mmCIF file of C-alpha atoms in Angstrom:
data_model
loop_
_atom_site.group_PDB
_atom_site.id
_atom_site.type_symbol
_atom_site.label_atom_id
_atom_site.label_comp_id
_atom_site.label_asym_id
_atom_site.label_seq_id
_atom_site.Cartn_x
_atom_site.Cartn_y
_atom_site.Cartn_z
ATOM 1 C CA MET A 1 -28.876 64.704 -67.641
ATOM 2 C CA SER A 2 -26.458 63.255 -65.100
ATOM 3 C CA ASP A 3 -27.174 62.812 -61.410
ATOM 4 C CA ALA A 4 -23.444 63.095 -60.675
ATOM 5 C CA PRO A 5 -22.637 65.387 -57.772
ATOM 6 C CA ASP A 6 -20.966 68.650 -58.732
ATOM 7 C CA ILE A 7 -17.574 69.585 -57.394
ATOM 8 C CA GLU A 8 -19.215 72.620 -55.806
ATOM 9 C CA GLU A 9 -20.981 70.234 -53.414
ATOM 10 C CA LEU A 10 -17.651 69.620 -51.678
ATOM 11 C CA VAL A 11 -17.602 73.175 -50.375
ATOM 12 C CA GLY A 12 -20.606 72.587 -48.123
ATOM 13 C CA VAL A 13 -19.669 69.118 -46.851
ATOM 14 C CA GLU A 14 -17.690 69.231 -43.622
ATOM 15 C CA GLU A 15 -16.371 65.654 -43.720
ATOM 16 C CA PRO A 16 -16.974 64.130 -47.148
ATOM 17 C CA SER A 17 -16.309 60.442 -47.705
ATOM 18 C CA PHE A 18 -13.633 59.406 -50.186
ATOM 19 C CA GLN A 19 -16.357 58.008 -52.462
ATOM 20 C CA HIS A 20 -18.206 61.337 -52.410
ATOM 21 C CA VAL A 21 -15.022 63.284 -53.147
ATOM 22 C CA LEU A 22 -14.217 60.891 -55.994
ATOM 23 C CA SER A 23 -17.696 61.410 -57.475
ATOM 24 C CA CYS A 24 -17.559 65.191 -57.131
ATOM 25 C CA VAL A 25 -14.031 65.716 -58.414
ATOM 26 C CA PHE A 26 -14.547 63.614 -61.543
ATOM 27 C CA GLY A 27 -18.223 64.445 -62.050
ATOM 28 C CA ILE A 28 -19.178 60.790 -61.942
ATOM 29 C CA GLN A 29 -22.190 59.121 -60.393
ATOM 30 C CA ASP A 30 -22.020 57.388 -57.026
ATOM 31 C CA HIS A 31 -22.448 53.944 -58.596
ATOM 32 C CA GLU A 32 -19.408 54.657 -60.808
ATOM 33 C CA SER A 33 -17.242 55.608 -57.842
ATOM 34 C CA ARG A 34 -18.494 52.482 -56.054
ATOM 35 C CA THR A 35 -17.457 50.426 -59.094
ATOM 36 C CA TYR A 36 -13.960 51.919 -58.853
ATOM 37 C CA LEU A 37 -13.705 51.114 -55.138
ATOM 38 C CA VAL A 38 -14.881 47.520 -55.652
ATOM 39 C CA LEU A 39 -12.415 47.140 -58.502
ATOM 40 C CA LEU A 40 -9.576 48.247 -56.200
ATOM 41 C CA ASP A 41 -10.234 45.104 -54.151
ATOM 42 C CA ASN A 42 -10.876 42.890 -57.198
ATOM 43 C CA PRO A 43 -8.213 43.635 -59.841
ATOM 44 C CA GLY A 44 -8.520 41.827 -63.144
ATOM 45 C CA SER A 45 -12.305 41.469 -62.889
ATOM 46 C CA THR A 46 -14.560 40.957 -65.865
ATOM 47 C CA VAL A 47 -17.854 42.778 -66.360
ATOM 48 C CA ALA A 48 -19.729 39.646 -65.287
ATOM 49 C CA GLU A 49 -17.679 39.317 -62.095
ATOM 50 C CA LEU A 50 -18.155 42.983 -61.234
ATOM 51 C CA ALA A 51 -21.879 42.779 -61.950
ATOM 52 C CA ALA A 52 -22.166 39.904 -59.469
ATOM 53 C CA GLU A 53 -20.046 41.706 -56.852
ATOM 54 C CA LEU A 54 -21.980 44.973 -57.233
ATOM 55 C CA ASP A 55 -25.382 43.269 -57.651
ATOM 56 C CA ARG A 56 -25.998 45.340 -60.780
ATOM 57 C CA ASP A 57 -26.922 44.568 -64.361
ATOM 58 C CA ARG A 58 -23.967 43.874 -66.675
ATOM 59 C CA SER A 59 -24.977 46.656 -69.080
ATOM 60 C CA ASN A 60 -24.957 49.185 -66.209
ATOM 61 C CA VAL A 61 -21.561 47.973 -65.018
ATOM 62 C CA ASN A 62 -20.265 48.194 -68.575
ATOM 63 C CA ARG A 63 -21.406 51.829 -68.812
ATOM 64 C CA SER A 64 -19.763 52.601 -65.473
ATOM 65 C CA LEU A 65 -16.512 51.054 -66.686
ATOM 66 C CA THR A 66 -16.650 53.107 -69.886
ATOM 67 C CA THR A 67 -16.939 56.285 -67.822
ATOM 68 C CA LEU A 68 -14.126 55.200 -65.509
ATOM 69 C CA LEU A 69 -11.925 54.437 -68.522
ATOM 70 C CA GLU A 70 -12.591 57.933 -69.870
ATOM 71 C CA LYS A 71 -11.623 59.418 -66.496
ATOM 72 C CA GLN A 72 -8.443 57.278 -66.420
ATOM 73 C CA LEU A 73 -9.570 55.526 -63.248
ATOM 74 C CA VAL A 74 -9.466 52.008 -64.687
ATOM 75 C CA GLU A 75 -7.412 50.092 -67.194
ATOM 76 C CA ARG A 76 -8.709 47.402 -69.515
ATOM 77 C CA GLU A 77 -6.778 44.397 -70.752
ATOM 78 C CA ARG A 78 -7.934 41.820 -73.271
ATOM 79 C CA ARG A 79 -7.382 38.204 -72.234
ATOM 80 C CA LEU A 80 -7.574 35.454 -74.814
ATOM 81 C CA LEU A 81 -9.652 32.445 -73.831
ATOM 82 C CA ASP A 82 -8.418 28.884 -74.420
ATOM 83 C CA PRO A 83 -11.473 27.785 -76.411
ATOM 84 C CA GLY A 84 -11.195 30.940 -78.516
ATOM 85 C CA GLY A 85 -12.451 34.455 -78.175
ATOM 86 C CA TYR A 86 -11.501 36.912 -75.503
ATOM 87 C CA VAL A 87 -12.742 38.699 -72.424
ATOM 88 C CA TYR A 88 -11.846 42.113 -71.046
ATOM 89 C CA GLN A 89 -10.436 42.351 -67.552
ATOM 90 C CA TYR A 90 -10.502 45.618 -65.636
ATOM 91 C CA THR A 91 -8.128 46.903 -62.999
ATOM 92 C CA ALA A 92 -8.533 50.089 -60.997
ATOM 93 C CA THR A 93 -5.877 52.735 -61.366
ATOM 94 C CA PRO A 94 -3.716 52.284 -58.256
ATOM 95 C CA LEU A 95 -4.950 54.413 -55.382
ATOM 96 C CA PRO A 96 -1.825 56.639 -55.172
ATOM 97 C CA GLU A 97 -2.161 57.485 -58.882
ATOM 98 C CA ALA A 98 -5.899 58.075 -58.557
ATOM 99 C CA LYS A 99 -5.301 60.383 -55.596
ATOM 100 C CA GLU A 100 -2.721 62.351 -57.581
ATOM 101 C CA LEU A 101 -5.175 62.630 -60.479
ATOM 102 C CA MET A 102 -7.830 63.835 -58.028
ATOM 103 C CA HIS A 103 -5.445 66.464 -56.639
ATOM 104 C CA ARG A 104 -4.578 67.730 -60.141
ATOM 105 C CA THR A 105 -8.239 67.845 -61.167
ATOM 106 C CA LEU A 106 -9.281 69.650 -57.996
ATOM 107 C CA ASP A 107 -6.347 72.077 -58.241
ATOM 108 C CA GLY A 108 -7.420 72.924 -61.794
ATOM 109 C CA TRP A 109 -10.944 73.648 -60.598
ATOM 110 C CA VAL A 110 -9.668 75.829 -57.740
ATOM 111 C CA GLU A 111 -7.483 77.767 -60.186
ATOM 112 C CA HIS A 112 -10.538 78.314 -62.393
ATOM 113 C CA VAL A 113 -12.505 79.612 -59.398
ATOM 114 C CA HIS A 114 -9.666 81.962 -58.440
ATOM 115 C CA ASP A 115 -9.560 83.264 -62.031
ATOM 116 C CA ALA A 116 -13.315 83.830 -61.977
ATOM 117 C CA ILE A 117 -12.970 85.799 -58.738
ATOM 118 C CA ASP A 118 -10.075 87.854 -60.080
ATOM 119 C CA ASP A 119 -11.843 88.535 -63.389
ATOM 120 C CA PHE A 120 -15.113 89.599 -61.793
ATOM 121 C CA GLY A 121 -15.827 93.244 -62.487
ATOM 122 C CA THR A 122 -12.977 93.613 -64.969
ATOM 123 C CA GLU A 123 -15.054 92.771 -68.037
ATOM 124 C CA SER A 124 -16.075 95.787 -70.081
ATOM 125 C CA ALA A 125 -19.808 96.408 -70.153
#
């Protein structure tokens, strides 16, 4: 079970922070939204670099990045290393694009709520 805040939590918060809105809209955990925000300031970071910046275990950061990739909030690029092998570098989706994605996601939820209101009482018993 996830400890991610639900989008419904936004209704009762008078002045939510951007991080809280990000978590609620995408149904992600606070540490995942924090990872996104840190990545905004550190584009092209590796898991190891992010783990050091966030003071979190690499496996936890890796899981956060997987979630953020699924939500289209980060991009991953493979960089070849000179001695051989490769490393993944992560870059946050630019803030204007992330905001637009947040607006579309929230608008979809609001439309669903409006439909639920309109449909209430119209179902046959």
